[in-house]
Amino acid sequence: LMKLGQGSFGVVYLVEKLRFDSNSTEPIKTGKYYAMKILNKKQILGQNLVKYAKTERDVLTFTHHPFIVGLKYAFQTPEKLFLLLDYAPGGNMSRALQKDKRFAEDRARLYLAEILLALEDLHKRDIIFRDLKPDNIVFDKDGHALLTDFGLSKVGVMNNTQARSFCGSPAYL
């Protein structure tokens, strides 16, 4: 396990899928990696964040798009919720901006197009992604931008009167 990040109500780890051969007691590495988001149920219930955890799982369950992080597995124990997501080895946009200071125009244009296509797909499904910031844009192995972290999303929005709540990350307000 390697810690990849800390979210508002979860921790994300890099995990490798293992398989077991009937002839051996030792696990066999597959080379297939996932980002495993672990949510603590006690913390979610204590901070009244159940709807955010459920929204994230729901959005990821019915959304499949090349520029949105995919949900591969979801399961729970009595204490925790687990989401196994596509691993994005390129890190997030916030780190890339810290490293590069600014993106070349062509690179920025490509990221913008990918993000807009992802947002368009969400809007077609009546979902508003309400936490767009560099921390929530990650890069896959080929350098493509992917949206992630759907806890603040609003599902079932069919007109402009259904999403009036104020939300966002304090650092970006």
XYZ file of C-alpha atoms in Angstrom:
173
model
C 0.000 0.000 0.000
C 1.215 3.451 -0.895
C -0.769 6.523 0.129
C -1.702 8.625 -2.897
C -3.731 11.331 -1.204
C -6.110 12.500 1.465
C -9.571 13.759 0.609
C -12.192 15.574 2.618
C -13.538 12.319 4.067
C -11.331 9.567 2.687
C -7.820 8.342 2.075
C -6.616 7.036 -1.295
C -4.038 4.268 -1.612
C -2.319 2.607 -4.547
C -3.060 -1.136 -4.515
C -2.151 -4.005 -6.809
C -4.569 -6.747 -7.759
C -3.319 -10.185 -6.742
C -4.500 -13.579 -7.869
C -4.156 -16.960 -6.257
C -3.147 -20.151 -8.001
C -4.670 -23.350 -6.639
C -1.184 -24.925 -6.597
C 0.363 -22.219 -4.413
C -0.335 -20.466 -1.144
C 1.545 -17.351 -2.252
C -0.328 -14.578 -4.088
C 0.709 -13.806 -7.665
C 1.140 -10.173 -8.682
C -0.891 -9.186 -11.752
C 0.659 -5.784 -12.506
C -2.873 -4.289 -12.443
C -3.050 -1.251 -10.157
C -6.012 0.621 -8.693
C -6.546 3.704 -6.576
C -8.415 2.492 -3.492
C -10.443 5.181 -1.742
C -11.288 4.213 1.825
C -14.089 6.040 3.619
C -14.565 5.661 7.370
C -18.256 5.046 8.141
C -18.041 6.497 11.652
C -16.576 9.730 10.274
C -19.142 9.858 7.446
C -22.038 9.359 9.854
C -20.583 11.697 12.489
C -20.108 14.550 10.026
C -23.410 13.905 8.217
C -21.614 13.104 4.937
C -23.659 10.040 3.942
C -25.243 11.766 0.940
C -21.796 12.760 -0.401
C -20.421 9.216 -0.154
C -23.553 7.825 -1.782
C -23.466 10.459 -4.539
C -19.848 9.645 -5.358
C -20.561 5.925 -5.598
C -23.732 6.493 -7.645
C -22.105 8.876 -10.150
C -19.164 6.528 -10.646
C -21.490 3.526 -11.007
C -23.426 4.870 -13.983
C -20.757 7.006 -15.637
C -18.330 5.511 -18.143
C -16.270 8.029 -20.081
C -12.642 8.141 -21.252
C -12.021 11.384 -19.317
C -13.685 10.366 -16.048
C -12.008 8.061 -13.531
C -13.743 4.683 -13.680
C -15.099 2.721 -10.735
C -13.987 -0.914 -10.923
C -15.235 -2.287 -7.592
C -17.151 -1.051 -4.557
C -17.568 -2.939 -1.288
C -17.830 -2.368 2.438
C -16.980 -3.753 5.852
C -18.817 -2.859 9.049
C -16.380 0.072 9.567
C -15.374 1.236 6.089
C -16.488 1.822 2.505
C -14.082 0.990 -0.335
C -14.043 2.332 -3.895
C -11.502 0.816 -6.291
C -10.921 3.303 -9.081
C -8.776 3.508 -12.186
C -5.232 4.367 -11.158
C -3.972 7.613 -12.690
C -0.154 7.358 -12.507
C 0.374 10.893 -13.840
C -0.680 12.509 -10.548
C -3.030 15.473 -10.353
C -3.085 18.808 -12.123
C -2.219 20.704 -8.961
C 1.120 18.868 -8.703
C 1.771 19.315 -12.430
C 1.198 23.069 -12.110
C 3.510 23.276 -9.093
C 6.205 21.482 -11.076
C 5.760 23.209 -14.462
C 4.432 26.591 -13.214
C 2.316 26.920 -16.382
C 1.241 24.718 -19.281
C 2.069 25.388 -22.909
C -0.985 26.605 -24.825
C -1.384 23.362 -26.821
C -1.189 21.262 -23.657
C -3.696 23.499 -21.845
C -6.020 23.361 -24.866
C -5.928 19.538 -24.825
C -6.711 19.387 -21.095
C -9.531 21.891 -21.518
C -11.075 19.847 -24.336
C -10.883 16.623 -22.303
C -12.411 18.245 -19.232
C -15.192 19.826 -21.294
C -16.019 16.464 -22.891
C -16.223 14.874 -19.427
C -18.441 17.696 -18.116
C -20.644 17.453 -21.209
C -21.139 13.728 -20.574
C -22.086 14.399 -16.956
C -24.543 17.129 -17.989
C -26.191 14.767 -20.478
C -26.811 12.493 -17.487
C -28.260 15.420 -15.463
C -25.214 15.554 -13.167
C -23.436 18.743 -12.118
C -19.782 18.354 -11.095
C -19.432 21.009 -8.382
C -15.826 20.560 -7.308
C -13.768 21.467 -10.361
C -10.240 22.304 -9.225
C -6.713 21.142 -10.148
C -6.674 18.610 -7.277
C -9.666 16.804 -8.842
C -8.141 16.419 -12.294
C -5.733 13.486 -12.578
C -3.659 12.187 -15.484
C -3.742 8.657 -16.837
C -0.706 6.737 -18.138
C -0.984 8.489 -21.512
C -1.225 11.978 -19.974
C -4.960 12.472 -20.548
C -6.950 14.499 -18.005
C -9.609 12.657 -15.966
C -12.181 14.093 -13.563
C -12.285 12.527 -10.112
C -13.950 13.073 -6.699
C -17.700 13.262 -7.241
C -18.849 13.698 -3.630
C -20.117 17.262 -4.156
C -21.824 16.453 -7.457
C -25.528 17.018 -7.825
C -27.510 14.218 -9.483
C -30.874 14.563 -11.210
C -30.588 18.243 -12.098
C -32.929 18.923 -14.985
C -33.335 22.683 -14.722
C -31.565 25.671 -13.219
C -33.673 25.764 -10.032
C -32.612 22.377 -8.619
C -29.027 23.200 -7.644
C -28.878 26.293 -5.495
C -26.799 25.100 -2.519
C -23.471 26.782 -1.872
C -20.505 24.404 -1.904
C -16.840 24.256 -2.729
C -13.373 23.987 -1.285
C -12.448 26.997 0.889
C -9.050 27.378 -0.807
C -10.756 27.863 -4.189
C -13.602 30.118 -3.077
